[in-house]
Short mmCIF file of C-alpha atoms in Angstrom, two decimals:
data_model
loop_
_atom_site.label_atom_id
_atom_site.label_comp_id
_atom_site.label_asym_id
_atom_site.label_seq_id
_atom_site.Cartn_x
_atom_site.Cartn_y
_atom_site.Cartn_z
CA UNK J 1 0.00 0.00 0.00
CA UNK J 2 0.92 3.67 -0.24
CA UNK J 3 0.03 6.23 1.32
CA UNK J 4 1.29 10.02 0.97
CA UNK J 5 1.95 12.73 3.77
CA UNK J 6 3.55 16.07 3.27
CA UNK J 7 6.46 17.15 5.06
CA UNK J 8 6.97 20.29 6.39
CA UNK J 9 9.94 23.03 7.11
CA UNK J 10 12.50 20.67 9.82
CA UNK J 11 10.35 17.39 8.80
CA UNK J 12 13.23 15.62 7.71
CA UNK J 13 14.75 15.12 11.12
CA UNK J 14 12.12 12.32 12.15
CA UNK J 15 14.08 9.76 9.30
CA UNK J 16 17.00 10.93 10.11
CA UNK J 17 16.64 10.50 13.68
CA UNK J 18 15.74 6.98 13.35
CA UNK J 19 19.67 6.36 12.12
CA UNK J 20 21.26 5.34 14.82
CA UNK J 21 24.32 4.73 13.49
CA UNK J 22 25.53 6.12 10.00
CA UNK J 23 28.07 3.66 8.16
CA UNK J 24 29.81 5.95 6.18
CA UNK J 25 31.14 2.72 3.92
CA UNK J 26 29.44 -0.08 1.36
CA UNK J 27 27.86 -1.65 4.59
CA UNK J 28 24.94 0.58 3.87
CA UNK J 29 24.69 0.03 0.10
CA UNK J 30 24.74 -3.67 0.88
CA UNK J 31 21.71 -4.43 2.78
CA UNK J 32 23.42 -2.92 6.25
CA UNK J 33 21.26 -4.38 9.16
CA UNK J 34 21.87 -2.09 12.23
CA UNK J 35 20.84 -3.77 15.58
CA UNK J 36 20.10 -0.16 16.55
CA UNK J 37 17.29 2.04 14.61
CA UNK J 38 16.80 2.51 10.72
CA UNK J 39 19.11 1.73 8.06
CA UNK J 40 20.47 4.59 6.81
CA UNK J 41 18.77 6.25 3.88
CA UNK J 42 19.70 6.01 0.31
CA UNK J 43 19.50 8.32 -2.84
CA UNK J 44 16.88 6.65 -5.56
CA UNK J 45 14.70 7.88 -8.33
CA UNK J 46 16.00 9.36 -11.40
CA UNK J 47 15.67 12.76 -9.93
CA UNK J 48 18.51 12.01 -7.45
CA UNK J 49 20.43 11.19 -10.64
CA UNK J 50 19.51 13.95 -12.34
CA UNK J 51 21.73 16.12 -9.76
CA UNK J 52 24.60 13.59 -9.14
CA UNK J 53 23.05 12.53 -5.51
CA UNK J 54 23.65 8.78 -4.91
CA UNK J 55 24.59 6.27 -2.24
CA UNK J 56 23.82 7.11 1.28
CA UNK J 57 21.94 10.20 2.38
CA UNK J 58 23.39 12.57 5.03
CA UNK J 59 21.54 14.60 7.05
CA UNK J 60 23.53 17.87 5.79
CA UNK J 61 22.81 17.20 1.94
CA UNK J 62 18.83 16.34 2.96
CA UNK J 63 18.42 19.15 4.82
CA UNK J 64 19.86 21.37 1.80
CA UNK J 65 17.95 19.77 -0.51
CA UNK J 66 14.45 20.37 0.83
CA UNK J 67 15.66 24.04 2.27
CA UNK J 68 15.90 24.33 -1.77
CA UNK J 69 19.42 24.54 -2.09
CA UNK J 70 21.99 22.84 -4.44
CA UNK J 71 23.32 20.00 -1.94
CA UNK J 72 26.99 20.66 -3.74
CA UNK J 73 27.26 24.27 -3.92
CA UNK J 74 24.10 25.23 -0.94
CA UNK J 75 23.81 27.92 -3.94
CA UNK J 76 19.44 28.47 -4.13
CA UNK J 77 17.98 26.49 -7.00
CA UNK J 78 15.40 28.65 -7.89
CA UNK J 79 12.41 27.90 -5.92
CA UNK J 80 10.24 30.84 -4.55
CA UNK J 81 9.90 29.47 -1.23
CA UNK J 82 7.79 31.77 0.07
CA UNK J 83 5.44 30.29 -1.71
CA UNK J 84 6.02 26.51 -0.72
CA UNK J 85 4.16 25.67 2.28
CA UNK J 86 5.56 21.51 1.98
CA UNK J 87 9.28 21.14 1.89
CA UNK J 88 8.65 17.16 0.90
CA UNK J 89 6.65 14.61 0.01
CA UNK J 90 6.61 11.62 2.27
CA UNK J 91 5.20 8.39 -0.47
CA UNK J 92 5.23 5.10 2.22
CA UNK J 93 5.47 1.94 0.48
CA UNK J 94 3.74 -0.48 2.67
CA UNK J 95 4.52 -4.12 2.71
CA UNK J 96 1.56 -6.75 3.29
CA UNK J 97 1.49 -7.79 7.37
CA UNK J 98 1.99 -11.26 6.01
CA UNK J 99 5.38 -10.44 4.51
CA UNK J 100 6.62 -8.33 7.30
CA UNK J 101 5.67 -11.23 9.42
CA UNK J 102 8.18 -13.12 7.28
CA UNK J 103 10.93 -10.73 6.95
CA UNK J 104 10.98 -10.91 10.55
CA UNK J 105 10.73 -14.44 11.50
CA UNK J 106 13.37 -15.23 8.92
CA UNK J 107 17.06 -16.14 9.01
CA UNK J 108 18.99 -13.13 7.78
CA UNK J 109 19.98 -14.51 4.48
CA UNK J 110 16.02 -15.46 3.53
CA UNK J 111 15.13 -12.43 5.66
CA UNK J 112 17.33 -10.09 3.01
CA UNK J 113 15.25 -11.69 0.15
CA UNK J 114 12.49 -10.44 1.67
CA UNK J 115 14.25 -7.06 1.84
CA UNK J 116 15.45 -6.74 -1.65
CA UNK J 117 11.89 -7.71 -3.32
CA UNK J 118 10.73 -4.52 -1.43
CA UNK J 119 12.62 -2.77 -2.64
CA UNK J 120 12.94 -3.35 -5.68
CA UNK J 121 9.00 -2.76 -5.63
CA UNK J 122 9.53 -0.02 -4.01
CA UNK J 123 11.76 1.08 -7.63
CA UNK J 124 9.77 -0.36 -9.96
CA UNK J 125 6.22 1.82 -8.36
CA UNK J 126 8.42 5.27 -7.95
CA UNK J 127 9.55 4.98 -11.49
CA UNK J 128 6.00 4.55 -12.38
CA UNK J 129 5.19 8.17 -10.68
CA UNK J 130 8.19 9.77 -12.07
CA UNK J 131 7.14 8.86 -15.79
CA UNK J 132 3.58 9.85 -14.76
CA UNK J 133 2.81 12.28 -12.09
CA UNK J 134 6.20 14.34 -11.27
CA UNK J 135 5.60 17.70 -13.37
CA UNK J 136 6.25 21.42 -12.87
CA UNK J 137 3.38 23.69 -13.52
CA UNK J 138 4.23 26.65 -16.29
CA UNK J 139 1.91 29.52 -17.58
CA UNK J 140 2.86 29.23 -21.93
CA UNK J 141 1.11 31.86 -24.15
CA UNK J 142 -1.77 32.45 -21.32
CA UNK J 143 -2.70 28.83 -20.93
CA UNK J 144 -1.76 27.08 -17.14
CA UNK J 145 -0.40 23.66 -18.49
CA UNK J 146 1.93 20.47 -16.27
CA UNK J 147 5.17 20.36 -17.94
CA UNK J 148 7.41 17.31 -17.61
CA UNK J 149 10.75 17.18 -15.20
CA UNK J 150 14.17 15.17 -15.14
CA UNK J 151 12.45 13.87 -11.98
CA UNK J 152 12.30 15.26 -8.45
CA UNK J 153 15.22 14.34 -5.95
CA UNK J 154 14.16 11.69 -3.58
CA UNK J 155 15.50 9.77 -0.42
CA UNK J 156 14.63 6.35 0.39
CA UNK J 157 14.70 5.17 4.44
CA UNK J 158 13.66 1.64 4.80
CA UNK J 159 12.07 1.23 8.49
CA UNK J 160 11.33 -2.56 9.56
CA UNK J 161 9.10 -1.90 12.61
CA UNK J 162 6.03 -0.36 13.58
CA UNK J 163 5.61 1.72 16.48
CA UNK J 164 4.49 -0.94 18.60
CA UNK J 165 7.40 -2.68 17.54
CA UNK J 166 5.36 -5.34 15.37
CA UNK J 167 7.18 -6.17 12.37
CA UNK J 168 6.29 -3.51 9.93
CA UNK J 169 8.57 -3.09 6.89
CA UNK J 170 7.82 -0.39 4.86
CA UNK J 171 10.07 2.62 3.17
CA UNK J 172 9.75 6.34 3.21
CA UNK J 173 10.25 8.00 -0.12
CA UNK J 174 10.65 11.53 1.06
CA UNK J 175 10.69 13.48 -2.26
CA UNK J 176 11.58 17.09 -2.52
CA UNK J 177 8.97 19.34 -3.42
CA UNK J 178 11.73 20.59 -5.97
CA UNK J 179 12.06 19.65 -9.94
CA UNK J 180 13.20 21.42 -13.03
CA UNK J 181 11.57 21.24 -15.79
CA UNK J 182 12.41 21.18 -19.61
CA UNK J 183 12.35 24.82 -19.89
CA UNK J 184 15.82 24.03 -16.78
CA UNK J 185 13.88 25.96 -14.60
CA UNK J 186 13.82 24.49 -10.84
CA UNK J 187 10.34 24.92 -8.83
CA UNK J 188 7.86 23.39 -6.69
CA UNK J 189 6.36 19.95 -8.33
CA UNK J 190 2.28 19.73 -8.74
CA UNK J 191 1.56 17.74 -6.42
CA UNK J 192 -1.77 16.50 -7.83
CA UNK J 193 -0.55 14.19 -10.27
CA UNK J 194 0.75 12.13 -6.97
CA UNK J 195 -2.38 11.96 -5.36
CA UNK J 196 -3.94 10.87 -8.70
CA UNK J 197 -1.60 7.86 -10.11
CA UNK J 198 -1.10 7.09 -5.88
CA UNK J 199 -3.48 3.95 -5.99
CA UNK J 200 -1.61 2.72 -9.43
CA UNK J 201 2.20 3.06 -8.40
CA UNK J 202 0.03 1.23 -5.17
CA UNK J 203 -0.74 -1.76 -7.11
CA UNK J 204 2.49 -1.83 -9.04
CA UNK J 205 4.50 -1.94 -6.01
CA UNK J 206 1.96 -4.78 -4.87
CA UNK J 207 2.68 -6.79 -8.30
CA UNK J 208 6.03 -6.54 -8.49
CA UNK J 209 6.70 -7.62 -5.03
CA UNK J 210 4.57 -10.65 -5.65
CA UNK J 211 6.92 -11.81 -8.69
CA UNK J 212 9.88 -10.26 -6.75
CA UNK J 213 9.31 -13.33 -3.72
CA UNK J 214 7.46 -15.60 -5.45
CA UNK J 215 10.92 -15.90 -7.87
CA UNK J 216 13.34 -15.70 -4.68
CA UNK J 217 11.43 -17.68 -2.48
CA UNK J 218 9.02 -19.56 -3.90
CA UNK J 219 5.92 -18.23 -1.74
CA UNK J 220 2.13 -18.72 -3.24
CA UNK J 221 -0.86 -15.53 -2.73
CA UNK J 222 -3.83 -15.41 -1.42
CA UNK J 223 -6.99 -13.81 -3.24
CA UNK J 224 -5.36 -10.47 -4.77
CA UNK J 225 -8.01 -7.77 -3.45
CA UNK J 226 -7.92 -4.52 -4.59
CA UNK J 227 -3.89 -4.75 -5.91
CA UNK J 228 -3.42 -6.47 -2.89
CA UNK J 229 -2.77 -10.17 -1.41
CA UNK J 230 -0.95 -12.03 1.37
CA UNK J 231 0.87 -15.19 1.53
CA UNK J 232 -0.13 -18.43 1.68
CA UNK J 233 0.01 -20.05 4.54
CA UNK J 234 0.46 -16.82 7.41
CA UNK J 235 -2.99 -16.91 8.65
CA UNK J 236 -5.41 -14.60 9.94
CA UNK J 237 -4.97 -15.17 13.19
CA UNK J 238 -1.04 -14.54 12.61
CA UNK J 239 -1.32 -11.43 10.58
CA UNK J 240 -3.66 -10.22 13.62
CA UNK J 241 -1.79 -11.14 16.31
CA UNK J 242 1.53 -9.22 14.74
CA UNK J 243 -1.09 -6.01 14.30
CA UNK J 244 -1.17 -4.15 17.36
CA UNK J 245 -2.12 -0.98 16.46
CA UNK J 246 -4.78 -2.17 13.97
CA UNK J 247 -6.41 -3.48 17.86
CA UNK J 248 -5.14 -0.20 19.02
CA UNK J 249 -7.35 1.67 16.57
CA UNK J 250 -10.43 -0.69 16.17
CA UNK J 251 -10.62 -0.66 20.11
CA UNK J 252 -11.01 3.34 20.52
CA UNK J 253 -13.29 3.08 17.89
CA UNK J 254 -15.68 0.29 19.41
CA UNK J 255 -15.29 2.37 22.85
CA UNK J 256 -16.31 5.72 20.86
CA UNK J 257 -19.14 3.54 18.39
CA UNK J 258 -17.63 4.78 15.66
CA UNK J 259 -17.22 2.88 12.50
CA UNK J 260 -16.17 5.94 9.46
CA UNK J 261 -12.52 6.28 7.93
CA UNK J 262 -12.32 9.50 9.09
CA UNK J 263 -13.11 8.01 12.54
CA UNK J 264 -10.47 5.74 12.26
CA UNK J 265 -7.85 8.32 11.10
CA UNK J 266 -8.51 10.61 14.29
CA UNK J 267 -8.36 7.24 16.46
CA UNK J 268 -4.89 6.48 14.49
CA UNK J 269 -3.59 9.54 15.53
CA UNK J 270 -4.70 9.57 19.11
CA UNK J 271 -3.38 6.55 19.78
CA UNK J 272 -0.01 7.08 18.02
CA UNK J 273 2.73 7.00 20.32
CA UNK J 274 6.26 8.30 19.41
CA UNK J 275 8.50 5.59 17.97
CA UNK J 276 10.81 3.78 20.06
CA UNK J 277 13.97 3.33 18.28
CA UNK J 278 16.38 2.02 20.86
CA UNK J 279 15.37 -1.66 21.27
CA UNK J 280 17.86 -4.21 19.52
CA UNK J 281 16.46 -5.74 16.68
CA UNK J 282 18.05 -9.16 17.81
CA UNK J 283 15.57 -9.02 21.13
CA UNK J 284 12.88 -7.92 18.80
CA UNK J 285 13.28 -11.02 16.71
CA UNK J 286 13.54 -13.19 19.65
CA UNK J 287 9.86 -12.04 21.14
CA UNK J 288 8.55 -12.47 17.59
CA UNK J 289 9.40 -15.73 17.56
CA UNK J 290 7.88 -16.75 20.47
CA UNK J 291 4.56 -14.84 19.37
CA UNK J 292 4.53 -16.63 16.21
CA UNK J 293 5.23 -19.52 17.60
CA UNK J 294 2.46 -19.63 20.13
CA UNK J 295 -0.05 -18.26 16.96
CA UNK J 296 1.18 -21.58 15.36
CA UNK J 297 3.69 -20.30 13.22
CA UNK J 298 6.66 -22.48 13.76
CA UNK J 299 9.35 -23.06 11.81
CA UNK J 300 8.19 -26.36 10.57
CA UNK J 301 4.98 -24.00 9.21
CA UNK J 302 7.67 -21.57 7.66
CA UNK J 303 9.29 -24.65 5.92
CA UNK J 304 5.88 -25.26 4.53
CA UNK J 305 5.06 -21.52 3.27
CA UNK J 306 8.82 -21.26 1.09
CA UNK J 307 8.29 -24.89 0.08
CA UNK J 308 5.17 -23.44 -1.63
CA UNK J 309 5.86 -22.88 -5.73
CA UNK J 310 3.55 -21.01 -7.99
CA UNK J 311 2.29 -23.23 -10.89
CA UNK J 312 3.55 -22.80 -14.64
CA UNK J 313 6.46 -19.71 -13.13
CA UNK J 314 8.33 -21.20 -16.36
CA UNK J 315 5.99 -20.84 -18.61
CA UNK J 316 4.64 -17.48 -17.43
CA UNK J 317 0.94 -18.52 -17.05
CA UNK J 318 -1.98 -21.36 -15.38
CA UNK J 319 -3.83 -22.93 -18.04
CA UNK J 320 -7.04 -21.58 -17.05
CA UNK J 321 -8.72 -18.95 -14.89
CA UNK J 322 -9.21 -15.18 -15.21
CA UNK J 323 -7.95 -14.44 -12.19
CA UNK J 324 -5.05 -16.83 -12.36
CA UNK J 325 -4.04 -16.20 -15.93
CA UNK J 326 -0.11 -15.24 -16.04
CA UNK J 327 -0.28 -16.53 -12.48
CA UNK J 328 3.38 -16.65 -12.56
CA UNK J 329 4.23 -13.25 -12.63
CA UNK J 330 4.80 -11.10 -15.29
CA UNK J 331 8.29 -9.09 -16.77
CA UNK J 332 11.24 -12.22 -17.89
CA UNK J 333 8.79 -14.11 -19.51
CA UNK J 334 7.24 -13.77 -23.32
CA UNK J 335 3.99 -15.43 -24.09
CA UNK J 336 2.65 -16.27 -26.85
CA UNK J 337 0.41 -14.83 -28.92
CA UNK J 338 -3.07 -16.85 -27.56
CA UNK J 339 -1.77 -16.04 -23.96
CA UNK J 340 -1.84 -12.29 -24.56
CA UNK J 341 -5.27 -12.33 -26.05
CA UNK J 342 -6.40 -14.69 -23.57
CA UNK J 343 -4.85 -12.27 -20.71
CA UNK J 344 -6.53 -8.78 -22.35
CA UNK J 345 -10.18 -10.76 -22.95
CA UNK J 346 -10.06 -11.59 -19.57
CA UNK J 347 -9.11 -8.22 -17.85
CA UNK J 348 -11.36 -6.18 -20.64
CA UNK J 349 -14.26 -8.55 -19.58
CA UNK J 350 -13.83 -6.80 -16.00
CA UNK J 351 -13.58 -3.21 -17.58
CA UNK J 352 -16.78 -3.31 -19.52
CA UNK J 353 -18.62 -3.88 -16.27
CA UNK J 354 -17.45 0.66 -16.12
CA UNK J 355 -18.81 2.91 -18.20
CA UNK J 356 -15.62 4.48 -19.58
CA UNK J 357 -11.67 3.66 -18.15
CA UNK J 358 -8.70 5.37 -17.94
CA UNK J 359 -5.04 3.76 -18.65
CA UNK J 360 -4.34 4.01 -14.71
CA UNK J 361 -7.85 1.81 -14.47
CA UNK J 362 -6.42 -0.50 -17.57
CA UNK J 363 -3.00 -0.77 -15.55
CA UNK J 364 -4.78 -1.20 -12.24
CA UNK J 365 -7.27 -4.43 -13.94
CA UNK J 366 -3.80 -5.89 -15.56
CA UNK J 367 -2.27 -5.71 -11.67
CA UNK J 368 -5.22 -7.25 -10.06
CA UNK J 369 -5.04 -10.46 -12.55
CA UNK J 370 -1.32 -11.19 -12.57
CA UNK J 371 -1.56 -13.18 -9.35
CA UNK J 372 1.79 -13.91 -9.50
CA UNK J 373 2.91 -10.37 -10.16
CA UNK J 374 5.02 -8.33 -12.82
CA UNK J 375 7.46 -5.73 -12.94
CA UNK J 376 6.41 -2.08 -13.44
CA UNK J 377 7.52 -1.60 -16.92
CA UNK J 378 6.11 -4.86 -18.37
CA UNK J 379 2.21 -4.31 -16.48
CA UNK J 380 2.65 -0.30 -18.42
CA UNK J 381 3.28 -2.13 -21.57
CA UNK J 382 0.90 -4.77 -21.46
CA UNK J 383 -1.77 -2.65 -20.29
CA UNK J 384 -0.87 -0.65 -23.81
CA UNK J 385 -1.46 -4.27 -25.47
CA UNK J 386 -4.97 -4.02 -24.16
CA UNK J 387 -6.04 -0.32 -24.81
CA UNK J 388 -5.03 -1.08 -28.31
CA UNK J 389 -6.52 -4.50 -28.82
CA UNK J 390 -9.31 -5.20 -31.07
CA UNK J 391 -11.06 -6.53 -28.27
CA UNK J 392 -11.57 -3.69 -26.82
CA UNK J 393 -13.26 -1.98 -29.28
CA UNK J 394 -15.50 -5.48 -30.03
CA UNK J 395 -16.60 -5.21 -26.25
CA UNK J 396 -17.04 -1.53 -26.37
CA UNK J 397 -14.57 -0.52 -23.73
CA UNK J 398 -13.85 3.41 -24.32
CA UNK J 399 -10.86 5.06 -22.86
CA UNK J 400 -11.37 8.27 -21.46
CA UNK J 401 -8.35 11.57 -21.01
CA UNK J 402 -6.89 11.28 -17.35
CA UNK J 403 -7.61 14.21 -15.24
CA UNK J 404 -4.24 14.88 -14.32
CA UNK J 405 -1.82 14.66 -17.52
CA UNK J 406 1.77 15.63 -17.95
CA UNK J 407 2.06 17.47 -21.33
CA UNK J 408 5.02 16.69 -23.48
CA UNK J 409 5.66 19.97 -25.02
CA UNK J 410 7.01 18.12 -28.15
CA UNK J 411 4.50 15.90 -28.42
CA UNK J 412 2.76 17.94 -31.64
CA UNK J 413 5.68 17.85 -33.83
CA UNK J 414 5.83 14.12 -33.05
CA UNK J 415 2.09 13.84 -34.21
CA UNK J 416 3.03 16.02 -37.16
CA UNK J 417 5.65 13.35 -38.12
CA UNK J 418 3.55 10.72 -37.40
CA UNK J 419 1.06 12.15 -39.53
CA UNK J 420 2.96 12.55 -42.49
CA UNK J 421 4.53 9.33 -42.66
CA UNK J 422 0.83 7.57 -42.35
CA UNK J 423 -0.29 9.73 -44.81
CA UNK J 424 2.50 8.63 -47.11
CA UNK J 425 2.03 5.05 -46.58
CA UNK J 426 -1.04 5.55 -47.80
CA UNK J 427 -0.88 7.87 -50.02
CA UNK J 428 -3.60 10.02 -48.69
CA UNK J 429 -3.90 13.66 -48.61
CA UNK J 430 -2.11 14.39 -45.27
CA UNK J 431 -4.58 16.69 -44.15
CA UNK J 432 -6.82 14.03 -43.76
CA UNK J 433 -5.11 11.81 -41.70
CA UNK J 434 -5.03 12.59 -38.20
CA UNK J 435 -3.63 10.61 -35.04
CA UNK J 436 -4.80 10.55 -31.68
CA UNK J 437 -3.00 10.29 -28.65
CA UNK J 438 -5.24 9.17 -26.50
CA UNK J 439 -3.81 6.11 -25.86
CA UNK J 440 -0.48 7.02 -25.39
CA UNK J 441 1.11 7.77 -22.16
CA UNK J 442 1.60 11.53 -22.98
CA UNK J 443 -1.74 13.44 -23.47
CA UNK J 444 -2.56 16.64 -25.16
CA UNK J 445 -4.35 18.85 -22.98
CA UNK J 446 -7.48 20.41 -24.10
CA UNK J 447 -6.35 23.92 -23.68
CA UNK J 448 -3.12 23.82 -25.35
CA UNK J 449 -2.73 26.02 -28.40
CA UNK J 450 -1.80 24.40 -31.50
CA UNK J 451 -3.84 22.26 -33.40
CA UNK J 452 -6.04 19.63 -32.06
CA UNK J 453 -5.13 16.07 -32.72
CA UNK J 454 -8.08 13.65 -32.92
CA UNK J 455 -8.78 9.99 -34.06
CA UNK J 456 -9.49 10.10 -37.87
CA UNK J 457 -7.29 6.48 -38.61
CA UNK J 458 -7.18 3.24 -36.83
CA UNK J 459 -3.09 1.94 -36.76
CA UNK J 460 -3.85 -1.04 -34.86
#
């Protein structure tokens, strides 16, 4: 899951409090496991590129960053910051309680696979946002229009405990409210198009940390529910038992009668207590064990849930079942031709239940049937596949504009080109051939000057 806070003016201090002790050496580019607090954070995103910011983040360069200054120079990018109210973004990558659970009952070396399929979900989902959602608003020739960015700079802090010390591993992406855009100006980012792809980089973190452990270790799913699933064979009563302040929350709110998600989110709050960061994670694994234990979670049962191997993970697929199709995950494998049009009949079927669709609802359908997972890049591409299948127009499927779009502002000579070639090929007057890019990743917006672009030729 992921969820999205902002971060204000001194905000950064809470991760990099939780560092206890700051390797300055390839211990913490290596999986370092301190027995003291948080791992130290790292640089990720292409927007940390972007500015030459990698390896392990130091509290001195962080603080720079969000105070809007170049980390190298402290010389001010740019940014009005009078006008910035939010110095960050905070985008928390959850992990499922039943893989937390794991990663913490686990001997280190199965407990670091756990680890390094989050994140790399935890990549795969951001780079989704940053080719989708990260833009710069501009005012061009009276019109207010999203621009695209290199990225915004980002730091990554992994955390592997809750606050009532329950297994909890989840990371903190705490992205700068600072891009620059093509025009190489640096200012705040919109912050919309976060809140708007959120739920999809949600379920593409989900997906390709199913394929991430069900390739490393060899775990089945449960039922995937809204993106999301657990594993096979940690039980209810398990995943409860290792979610204290879920009881925490749902007992203020039987005490109050109160039932609404805005009920729950005050009781969350009151009930928060500050983070205790000083308890050795080797004691912490010892009382787990002994809780899991007692909930029947041995480690004869933990033999049993890695001993568990998805069906057909060779062959990229289950022979039959919507929901199972491509059951074993989705990104190193090619199908064939049948399989793909089995796959986008069977998630299309689903979207003609809606009205109309956007591609973040095509990506989100093409998540929830890939039991077995997929990388980020491969679900974006064969969620194209389906938008542009003849199926979809057969079952009547129409894809609507998204709200929030990035423009590409040189995405109309592109059309241009396009249009000129097609109308070569076919040796039509090129004035009559038109392309729409609908379909495509970057959208026109409505109010943008130039001339419109519309669907006047099918290319599929």
């Amino acid at each position: 899951m992921l969820s999205i806070g902002k971060v204000s003016w001194g905000g950064e201090h809470y991760y990099i409090d939780a560092v206890l002790s700051l390797e300055r050496d390839m211990r913490a580019m290596a999986g370092f496991e301190p027995e003291l607090g948080e791992p130290p954070g790292v640089w990720v995103g292409r927007g940390s590129n972007s500015i030459g910011l990698g390896g392990i983040v130091y509290p001195e360069t962080l603080t720079a960053l969000l105070a809007g200054k170049d980390p190298f120079s402290q010389q001010g990018l740019g940014r009005k910051d009078d006008r910035i109210k939010v110095a960050a973004f905070d985008l928390t990558f959850n992990a499922p309680k039943s893989v937390s659970i794991l990663y913490g009952l686990l001997e280190p070396r199965l407990g670091a696979e756990v680890r390094n399929s989050h994140e790399a979900a935890v990549r795969g989902a951001l780079g989704y946002l940053e080719r989708n959602a990260i833009g710069v608003r501009r005012t061009i020739e009276g019109t207010r229009m999203t621009l695209p960015t290199s990225g915004a700079p980002a730091a990554g802090f992994l955390h592997r405990t809750s606050r009532a010390l329950d297994p909890h591993l989840h990371t903190h992406v705490v992205m700068a409210n600072l891009a620059r855009g093509e025009d190489g100006s640096w200012s705040g980012i919109d912050g919309r198009g976060l809140y708007y792809h959120a739920k999809t980089a949600s379920f593409l973190y989900q997906a390709e940390l199913r394929r991430q452990m069900s390739t490393s270790l060899g775990v089945e799913w449960g039922t995937v529910r809204n993106g999301w699933a657990d594993v096979l064979g940690v039980s209810r009563e398990v995943v409860r038992g290792f979610s204290t302040r879920l009881l925490q929350i749902e007992a203020d709110l039987e005490r109050l009668g109160m039932s609404s998600p805005h009920a729950a989110h005050i009781a969350a709050l009151k009930t928060r207590q500050p983070k205790e960061i000083h308890c050795a994670m080797s004691d912490l694994r010892r009382q787990w064990q002994k809780r899991a234990l007692e909930l029947g979670l041995g480690p004869l049962q933990l033999e049993k849930v890695l001993d568990r191997k998805v069906l057909g993970i060779e062959h990229g697929h289950l022979a039959q079942g919507a929901s199972n199709r491509l059951a074993g995950g989705w990104g190193e494998v090619a199908l064939s031709i049948h399989d793909k049009k089995a796959f986008c009949l069977d998630v299309l079927v689903e979207l003609a239940k809606k009205e109309l669709v956007t591609r973040r609802e095509v990506i989100q359908a093409c998540c929830q049937a890939l039991s077995g997972g997929g990388s980020a890049r491969a679900i974006e591409s064969l969620s194209e596949e389906v938008m542009h299948s003849g199926i979809r127009r057969s079952l009547g499927v129409d894809i609507r504009e998204e709200r929030f779009r990035v423009v590409d502002m040189q995405l109309p000579d592109k059309m241009y080109s396009l249009e000129r070639e097609v109308g070569r090929w076919l040796g039509a007057d090129r004035s009559r051939v038109r392309v729409d890019p609908v379909l495509d990743g970057h959208q026109l917006s409505k109010e943008m000057p130039g001339r419109s672009v519309d669907l006047g030729i099918d290319l599929s």
